[in-house]
mmCIF file of C-alpha atoms in Angstrom:
data_model
loop_
_atom_site.group_PDB
_atom_site.id
_atom_site.type_symbol
_atom_site.label_atom_id
_atom_site.label_comp_id
_atom_site.label_asym_id
_atom_site.label_seq_id
_atom_site.Cartn_x
_atom_site.Cartn_y
_atom_site.Cartn_z
ATOM 1 C CA ALA A 1 -25.876 -13.163 -7.241
ATOM 2 C CA MET A 2 -22.492 -13.216 -5.535
ATOM 3 C CA PRO A 3 -21.002 -16.222 -3.743
ATOM 4 C CA VAL A 4 -19.134 -15.503 -0.493
ATOM 5 C CA PHE A 5 -17.543 -17.798 2.044
ATOM 6 C CA SER A 6 -19.644 -17.748 5.205
ATOM 7 C CA LYS A 7 -16.947 -18.418 7.826
ATOM 8 C CA PRO A 8 -15.074 -15.328 9.080
ATOM 9 C CA GLU A 9 -11.646 -16.853 8.456
ATOM 10 C CA HIS A 10 -12.439 -17.228 4.721
ATOM 11 C CA CYS A 11 -14.807 -14.320 4.049
ATOM 12 C CA GLN A 12 -12.093 -12.132 2.469
ATOM 13 C CA GLU A 13 -11.256 -14.803 -0.132
ATOM 14 C CA VAL A 14 -12.850 -14.779 -3.578
ATOM 15 C CA VAL A 15 -15.113 -17.764 -4.254
ATOM 16 C CA LYS A 16 -14.211 -19.234 -7.623
ATOM 17 C CA ARG A 17 -14.098 -22.504 -9.462
ATOM 18 C CA CYS A 18 -11.352 -25.024 -8.963
ATOM 19 C CA PRO A 19 -8.521 -24.868 -11.530
ATOM 20 C CA ASN A 20 -9.505 -28.291 -12.949
ATOM 21 C CA HIS A 21 -13.068 -27.367 -13.911
ATOM 22 C CA ALA A 22 -12.208 -23.780 -14.887
ATOM 23 C CA SER A 23 -9.482 -24.914 -17.294
ATOM 24 C CA GLU A 24 -11.939 -27.232 -19.075
ATOM 25 C CA ASP A 25 -14.226 -24.281 -19.797
ATOM 26 C CA MET A 26 -11.307 -21.991 -20.687
ATOM 27 C CA ALA A 27 -10.240 -24.508 -23.330
ATOM 28 C CA LYS A 28 -13.786 -24.362 -24.763
ATOM 29 C CA LYS A 29 -13.707 -20.540 -24.561
ATOM 30 C CA VAL A 30 -16.767 -20.523 -22.292
ATOM 31 C CA ASN A 31 -17.748 -17.110 -20.937
ATOM 32 C CA ALA A 32 -17.116 -16.752 -17.185
ATOM 33 C CA ALA A 33 -15.036 -19.926 -16.890
ATOM 34 C CA ASN A 34 -13.834 -18.958 -13.373
ATOM 35 C CA HIS A 35 -17.290 -18.071 -12.009
ATOM 36 C CA LEU A 36 -18.703 -20.615 -9.553
ATOM 37 C CA VAL A 37 -22.320 -19.467 -9.959
ATOM 38 C CA ARG A 38 -23.975 -19.219 -13.346
ATOM 39 C CA CYS A 39 -27.478 -18.300 -14.384
ATOM 40 C CA GLU A 40 -29.526 -19.707 -17.264
ATOM 41 C CA HIS A 41 -31.017 -16.259 -18.038
ATOM 42 C CA LYS A 42 -30.362 -15.212 -21.650
ATOM 43 C CA MET A 43 -29.220 -11.737 -20.544
ATOM 44 C CA ALA A 44 -26.937 -12.886 -17.697
ATOM 45 C CA ARG A 45 -23.752 -10.805 -17.374
ATOM 46 C CA TYR A 46 -20.729 -12.078 -15.486
ATOM 47 C CA ILE A 47 -18.812 -9.442 -13.576
ATOM 48 C CA GLU A 48 -15.501 -9.406 -11.750
ATOM 49 C CA ASP A 49 -15.161 -6.425 -9.412
ATOM 50 C CA ALA A 50 -12.001 -4.487 -10.221
ATOM 51 C CA GLY A 51 -11.274 -3.737 -6.562
ATOM 52 C CA THR A 52 -12.169 -6.969 -4.768
ATOM 53 C CA GLN A 53 -11.947 -9.459 -7.681
ATOM 54 C CA ARG A 54 -15.222 -10.978 -6.418
ATOM 55 C CA HIS A 55 -17.359 -12.680 -9.062
ATOM 56 C CA SER A 56 -21.048 -12.025 -9.556
ATOM 57 C CA VAL A 57 -23.752 -12.692 -12.108
ATOM 58 C CA LEU A 58 -26.149 -9.885 -12.964
ATOM 59 C CA ILE A 59 -29.579 -10.472 -14.498
ATOM 60 C CA PRO A 60 -32.313 -7.941 -15.251
ATOM 61 C CA TYR A 61 -35.448 -7.774 -13.116
ATOM 62 C CA GLU A 62 -38.496 -8.936 -15.033
ATOM 63 C CA MET A 63 -42.138 -8.520 -14.153
ATOM 64 C CA PRO A 64 -44.043 -11.789 -13.606
ATOM 65 C CA GLN A 65 -46.212 -12.958 -16.476
ATOM 66 C CA ALA A 66 -49.934 -12.221 -16.273
ATOM 67 C CA GLY A 67 -51.584 -14.410 -13.639
ATOM 68 C CA SER A 68 -48.318 -15.165 -11.836
ATOM 69 C CA GLU A 69 -46.806 -13.598 -8.729
ATOM 70 C CA TRP A 70 -43.163 -14.606 -9.251
ATOM 71 C CA VAL A 71 -40.392 -15.121 -11.780
ATOM 72 C CA THR A 72 -38.145 -18.181 -11.796
ATOM 73 C CA ASN A 73 -34.445 -17.919 -12.639
ATOM 74 C CA LEU A 74 -32.197 -20.962 -12.535
ATOM 75 C CA PHE A 75 -28.748 -20.706 -10.975
ATOM 76 C CA GLN A 76 -26.135 -23.430 -11.152
ATOM 77 C CA PHE A 77 -23.007 -24.207 -9.154
ATOM 78 C CA MET A 78 -20.230 -25.090 -11.592
ATOM 79 C CA CYS A 79 -17.997 -26.975 -9.115
ATOM 80 C CA LEU A 80 -18.597 -29.449 -6.352
ATOM 81 C CA GLY A 81 -18.177 -28.220 -2.798
ATOM 82 C CA SER A 82 -15.301 -30.662 -2.377
ATOM 83 C CA CYS A 83 -13.180 -29.388 -5.299
ATOM 84 C CA VAL A 84 -9.632 -28.567 -4.161
ATOM 85 C CA GLY A 85 -8.641 -25.032 -5.127
ATOM 86 C CA GLY A 86 -12.317 -24.040 -5.331
ATOM 87 C CA PRO A 87 -14.877 -24.154 -2.510
ATOM 88 C CA ASN A 88 -12.888 -26.995 -0.859
ATOM 89 C CA ARG A 89 -15.656 -27.979 1.615
ATOM 90 C CA ARG A 90 -15.992 -24.420 2.940
ATOM 91 C CA PRO A 91 -19.568 -23.187 3.507
ATOM 92 C CA ILE A 92 -20.847 -20.606 1.034
ATOM 93 C CA HIS A 93 -23.648 -18.035 1.004
ATOM 94 C CA ILE A 94 -25.116 -16.557 -2.154
ATOM 95 C CA VAL A 95 -25.886 -12.855 -1.790
ATOM 96 C CA PHE A 96 -28.783 -11.616 -3.912
ATOM 97 C CA THR A 97 -29.314 -7.861 -4.231
ATOM 98 C CA LEU A 98 -31.853 -5.727 -6.062
ATOM 99 C CA GLU A 99 -30.059 -2.862 -7.796
ATOM 100 C CA ILE A 100 -30.974 0.048 -10.011
ATOM 101 C CA ASP A 101 -28.284 1.948 -11.904
ATOM 102 C CA GLY A 102 -25.590 0.441 -9.662
ATOM 103 C CA THR A 103 -27.344 1.395 -6.406
ATOM 104 C CA VAL A 104 -28.452 -1.329 -3.994
#
């Protein structure tokens, strides 16, 4: 899951947390303090692309339990949309991709 700004004038910018909220988590040594989107999955990995600096969270695909047709994963936004230095009232899309061995 990768957050991106949806308006063309902001789409090249990296979506990240505001400095206020990020610094609180940095002080607590929380993993992925700058990532706006987090996932409650126990195997969630937080990635920062070396080329674009975009943030993403990667979770493994799991088969639904017997008798179910879906799997639920909880994602959380770690800043308010109005945080200055973060989303700052700019609209955001979350891009979900299915990947295998790095291939979409």
